[in-house]
XYZ file of N, CA and C in Angstrom:
360
model
N -33.062 108.214 81.851
C -33.678 109.364 82.500
C -34.156 109.372 84.006
N -34.463 108.180 84.421
C -34.629 108.055 85.818
C -33.213 108.412 86.656
N -32.109 107.771 86.207
C -31.047 108.086 86.858
C -30.521 109.532 86.907
N -30.690 110.151 85.699
C -30.544 111.618 85.572
C -31.307 112.378 86.488
N -32.486 112.136 86.759
C -33.399 112.890 87.425
C -33.395 112.553 88.915
N -32.742 111.391 89.321
C -32.951 110.971 90.674
C -31.477 110.753 91.300
N -30.556 110.380 90.625
C -29.177 110.003 91.023
C -29.072 108.644 91.345
N -30.148 107.663 91.004
C -30.028 106.277 91.303
C -28.813 105.450 90.662
N -28.324 104.531 91.261
C -27.279 103.743 90.573
C -27.978 102.835 89.413
N -27.273 102.367 88.371
C -27.786 101.742 87.209
C -28.524 100.432 87.900
N -28.124 99.626 88.684
C -28.966 98.477 89.083
C -30.170 98.738 89.751
N -30.268 100.071 90.647
C -31.324 100.490 91.241
C -32.291 100.873 90.167
N -32.085 101.425 89.104
C -32.927 101.975 88.059
C -33.470 100.844 87.349
N -32.643 99.790 86.974
C -33.202 98.597 86.184
C -34.062 97.649 87.199
N -33.826 97.911 88.616
C -34.629 96.819 89.423
C -36.008 97.631 89.842
N -36.251 98.714 89.490
C -37.548 99.410 89.685
C -38.755 98.524 89.158
N -39.736 98.373 89.961
C -41.059 98.003 89.544
C -42.081 99.122 89.557
N -43.061 99.059 88.735
C -43.996 100.060 88.662
C -44.641 100.402 90.155
N -44.731 99.190 91.006
C -45.329 99.446 92.115
C -44.559 100.207 93.181
N -43.398 100.579 92.782
C -42.493 101.238 93.556
C -42.521 102.887 92.993
N -43.193 103.108 92.070
C -43.322 104.593 91.681
C -44.755 104.965 91.927
N -44.747 106.211 92.462
C -45.939 106.939 92.851
C -46.231 108.074 91.989
N -46.880 107.994 91.027
C -47.016 109.255 89.867
C -47.787 110.284 90.591
N -48.643 110.061 91.468
C -49.371 111.046 92.196
C -48.543 111.856 93.220
N -47.621 111.180 93.879
C -46.801 112.008 94.895
C -45.535 112.301 94.272
N -45.261 111.948 92.994
C -43.919 112.451 92.232
C -42.718 111.682 93.113
N -42.840 110.422 93.457
C -41.642 109.780 94.265
C -41.480 108.334 93.859
N -40.513 107.706 94.167
C -40.088 106.405 93.933
C -39.524 105.806 95.146
N -39.680 104.502 95.298
C -38.902 104.045 96.401
C -38.116 102.832 95.922
N -36.815 102.856 96.355
C -35.741 101.842 95.992
C -35.777 100.757 97.139
N -36.127 99.625 96.602
C -36.217 98.480 97.575
C -35.226 97.164 97.132
N -34.735 97.246 95.786
C -33.984 96.149 95.353
C -33.038 96.678 94.274
N -32.254 95.674 93.580
C -31.495 96.238 92.455
C -31.413 95.013 91.627
N -30.771 95.328 90.266
C -30.643 94.239 89.392
C -29.070 94.086 89.223
N -28.910 92.854 89.069
C -27.382 92.480 88.985
C -26.871 92.711 87.749
N -25.643 92.438 87.589
C -25.096 92.263 86.138
C -25.385 91.127 85.263
N -25.697 90.123 86.088
C -26.268 88.958 85.338
C -27.713 88.754 84.966
N -28.408 89.946 85.258
C -29.811 90.121 85.139
C -30.607 89.538 86.277
N -30.054 89.077 87.305
C -30.931 88.579 88.586
C -31.386 89.714 89.426
N -32.673 89.791 89.857
C -33.284 90.971 90.639
C -32.941 90.422 92.039
N -32.340 91.332 92.990
C -31.971 91.098 94.340
C -33.106 91.986 95.088
N -33.813 91.486 96.004
C -34.823 92.199 96.742
C -34.275 93.001 97.756
N -33.199 93.495 97.568
C -32.499 94.406 98.506
C -31.286 95.206 97.749
N -31.183 96.322 98.119
C -30.198 97.244 97.199
C -28.764 96.963 97.719
N -27.968 97.711 97.195
C -26.454 97.591 97.500
C -26.025 97.646 98.878
N -26.659 98.785 99.587
C -26.474 98.887 100.986
C -27.641 99.073 101.979
N -27.588 98.819 103.179
C -28.942 98.829 103.944
C -29.537 100.434 103.914
N -28.600 101.289 103.740
C -29.098 102.794 103.694
C -29.630 103.091 102.330
N -29.482 102.104 101.277
C -29.859 102.429 99.943
C -31.384 102.166 99.753
N -32.234 101.596 100.734
C -33.704 101.588 100.934
C -34.098 103.020 101.104
N -34.703 103.679 100.307
C -35.054 105.084 100.407
C -36.089 105.553 99.462
N -36.864 106.383 99.786
C -37.861 107.038 98.900
C -37.235 108.403 98.378
N -37.299 108.627 97.135
C -36.809 109.780 96.341
C -37.852 110.535 95.690
N -38.103 111.946 95.690
C -38.992 112.688 95.105
C -38.286 112.885 93.895
N -39.310 113.223 92.722
C -38.766 113.689 91.602
C -39.659 114.748 90.919
N -39.138 115.421 89.749
C -39.728 116.540 89.274
C -40.873 116.021 88.272
N -41.908 117.119 87.864
C -42.834 116.855 87.039
C -42.416 116.362 85.579
N -41.231 116.818 85.268
C -40.565 116.414 83.822
C -40.567 114.756 83.754
N -39.999 114.174 84.851
C -39.696 112.846 85.011
C -41.121 112.058 85.221
N -41.978 112.640 85.789
C -43.356 112.055 85.982
C -43.995 111.891 84.513
N -43.717 112.958 83.629
C -44.393 112.922 82.336
C -43.621 111.674 81.432
N -42.223 111.593 81.635
C -41.612 110.481 81.122
C -42.206 109.153 81.442
N -42.186 109.086 82.661
C -42.795 107.695 83.164
C -44.250 107.364 82.926
N -45.012 108.405 82.672
C -46.428 108.150 82.258
C -46.248 107.652 80.700
N -45.412 108.378 79.995
C -45.356 108.065 78.528
C -44.889 106.542 78.503
N -43.675 106.264 79.228
C -43.234 104.839 79.238
C -44.367 103.837 79.576
N -45.180 104.080 80.544
C -46.117 103.177 81.095
C -47.075 103.001 80.097
N -47.542 103.958 79.349
C -48.424 103.766 78.239
C -47.801 103.039 77.089
N -46.483 103.251 76.845
C -45.815 102.575 75.938
C -45.926 101.042 76.181
N -45.566 100.802 77.363
C -45.461 99.345 78.023
C -47.009 98.525 77.741
N -47.921 99.424 78.032
C -49.280 98.748 77.999
C -49.542 98.415 76.534
N -49.157 99.389 75.503
C -49.285 99.074 74.098
C -48.574 97.810 73.701
N -47.215 97.648 74.215
C -46.499 96.538 73.842
C -46.945 95.295 74.457
N -47.457 95.226 75.591
C -48.225 94.203 76.265
C -49.325 93.654 75.423
N -49.987 94.325 74.719
C -51.187 94.043 73.934
C -50.588 93.531 72.651
N -49.517 94.175 71.876
C -48.882 93.685 70.993
C -48.297 92.390 70.988
N -47.520 92.190 72.047
C -46.747 90.931 72.353
C -47.635 90.044 73.178
N -48.818 90.100 73.336
C -49.701 89.336 74.367
C -49.225 88.089 74.706
N -49.045 87.175 73.775
C -48.838 85.795 73.772
C -47.317 85.420 74.342
N -46.445 86.595 74.185
C -45.124 86.219 74.720
C -44.656 87.425 75.651
N -45.373 88.263 75.987
C -45.148 89.298 76.750
C -44.843 88.751 78.441
N -43.592 89.400 78.939
C -43.249 88.818 80.231
C -43.533 89.976 81.128
N -44.619 89.650 82.072
C -45.306 90.845 82.880
C -44.565 90.882 84.174
N -43.172 91.242 84.359
C -42.511 91.222 85.544
C -42.713 92.759 86.244
N -43.312 93.616 85.342
C -43.614 95.053 85.890
C -42.488 95.885 86.102
N -41.246 95.597 85.366
C -40.115 96.453 85.595
C -40.411 97.823 84.883
N -39.933 98.748 85.343
C -40.153 100.108 84.729
C -39.280 100.306 83.478
N -38.049 99.762 83.532
C -37.245 99.670 82.373
C -37.005 98.077 81.906
N -37.688 97.816 80.689
C -37.733 96.566 80.241
C -37.615 96.628 78.614
N -37.442 95.523 78.071
C -37.388 95.522 76.609
C -38.699 95.491 76.024
N -39.057 95.664 74.888
C -40.383 95.680 74.147
C -41.238 94.707 74.751
N -40.702 93.218 74.915
C -41.464 92.171 75.210
C -41.625 92.039 76.699
N -41.230 92.983 77.578
C -41.266 93.017 79.054
C -40.230 92.339 79.743
N -39.251 91.739 79.055
C -38.150 91.096 79.591
C -37.215 92.170 80.381
N -36.647 91.715 81.347
C -35.762 92.580 82.195
C -34.536 93.024 81.475
N -33.846 94.054 81.885
C -32.536 94.637 81.379
C -31.586 94.318 82.540
N -30.323 93.820 82.108
C -29.346 93.676 83.192
C -28.525 94.769 83.112
N -27.555 94.977 84.240
C -26.567 96.101 84.199
C -25.595 95.814 83.011
N -25.372 94.689 82.832
C -24.357 94.334 81.727
C -24.888 94.765 80.382
N -26.207 94.766 80.154
C -26.634 95.361 78.990
C -26.423 96.766 78.745
N -26.024 97.457 79.927
C -25.867 98.989 79.809
C -24.607 99.305 79.517
N -23.512 98.380 79.260
C -22.331 98.829 78.865
C -22.081 99.622 77.972
N -22.812 99.547 76.912
C -22.763 100.510 75.623
C -22.808 101.892 76.141
N -23.720 102.179 77.125
C -23.717 103.554 77.812
C -22.329 104.098 78.247
N -21.644 103.266 78.859
C -20.386 103.694 79.326
C -19.462 103.974 78.208
N -19.634 103.161 77.282
C -18.599 103.212 76.098
C -18.994 104.498 75.429
N -20.318 104.839 75.254
C -20.757 106.074 74.577
C -20.235 107.329 75.391
N -20.236 107.331 76.874
C -19.871 108.352 77.478
C -18.346 108.581 77.332
N -17.517 107.642 77.279
C -16.120 107.613 77.112
C -15.876 108.308 75.757
N -16.588 107.824 74.801
C -16.301 108.316 73.487
C -16.740 109.773 73.321
N -18.032 110.040 73.939
C -18.370 111.446 73.739
C -17.752 112.444 74.868
N -17.507 112.232 75.997
C -16.919 112.994 76.978
C -15.498 112.882 77.254
N -14.893 111.736 76.995
C -13.391 111.262 77.137
C -13.373 110.376 78.328
N -12.175 109.867 78.609
C -11.864 108.846 79.558
C -12.362 109.478 80.863
N -12.731 108.637 81.774
C -13.068 109.008 83.237
C -14.642 109.230 83.297
N -15.270 109.309 82.141
C -16.693 109.449 82.406
C -17.431 108.123 82.297
N -18.479 107.895 83.066
C -19.209 106.683 83.246
C -20.854 106.962 83.468
N -21.613 105.953 83.645
C -22.866 106.010 83.947
C -23.081 107.064 85.143
N -22.296 107.252 86.105
C -22.363 107.991 87.338
C -22.142 109.375 86.908
N -21.269 109.487 85.868
C -20.867 110.928 85.631
C -22.052 111.694 85.077
């Protein structure tokens, strides 16, 4: 949903930390990216990719719901929860790599036909 509402690349979405989301101002700041191997890079794909992007109220509601869900998961998995503060993470807080998102490209091809990907 973040990519849909903002146009971010998949690595930028997966590399977002909660500290880069301003729910009061409805904007997020891209400072880094997640690689296919699941390694966070503290810089994005290009120099111009460092940017602040506004988003609409609908994404604000989605993000608030996710933040609440993550707080609940942190309590549930307290002894094994990984607090990296990624916006997009697994139930136990572990990061997601761009390689983990391959299924989405497969789904878009099956649903919409060849030539469609995450960026479409």
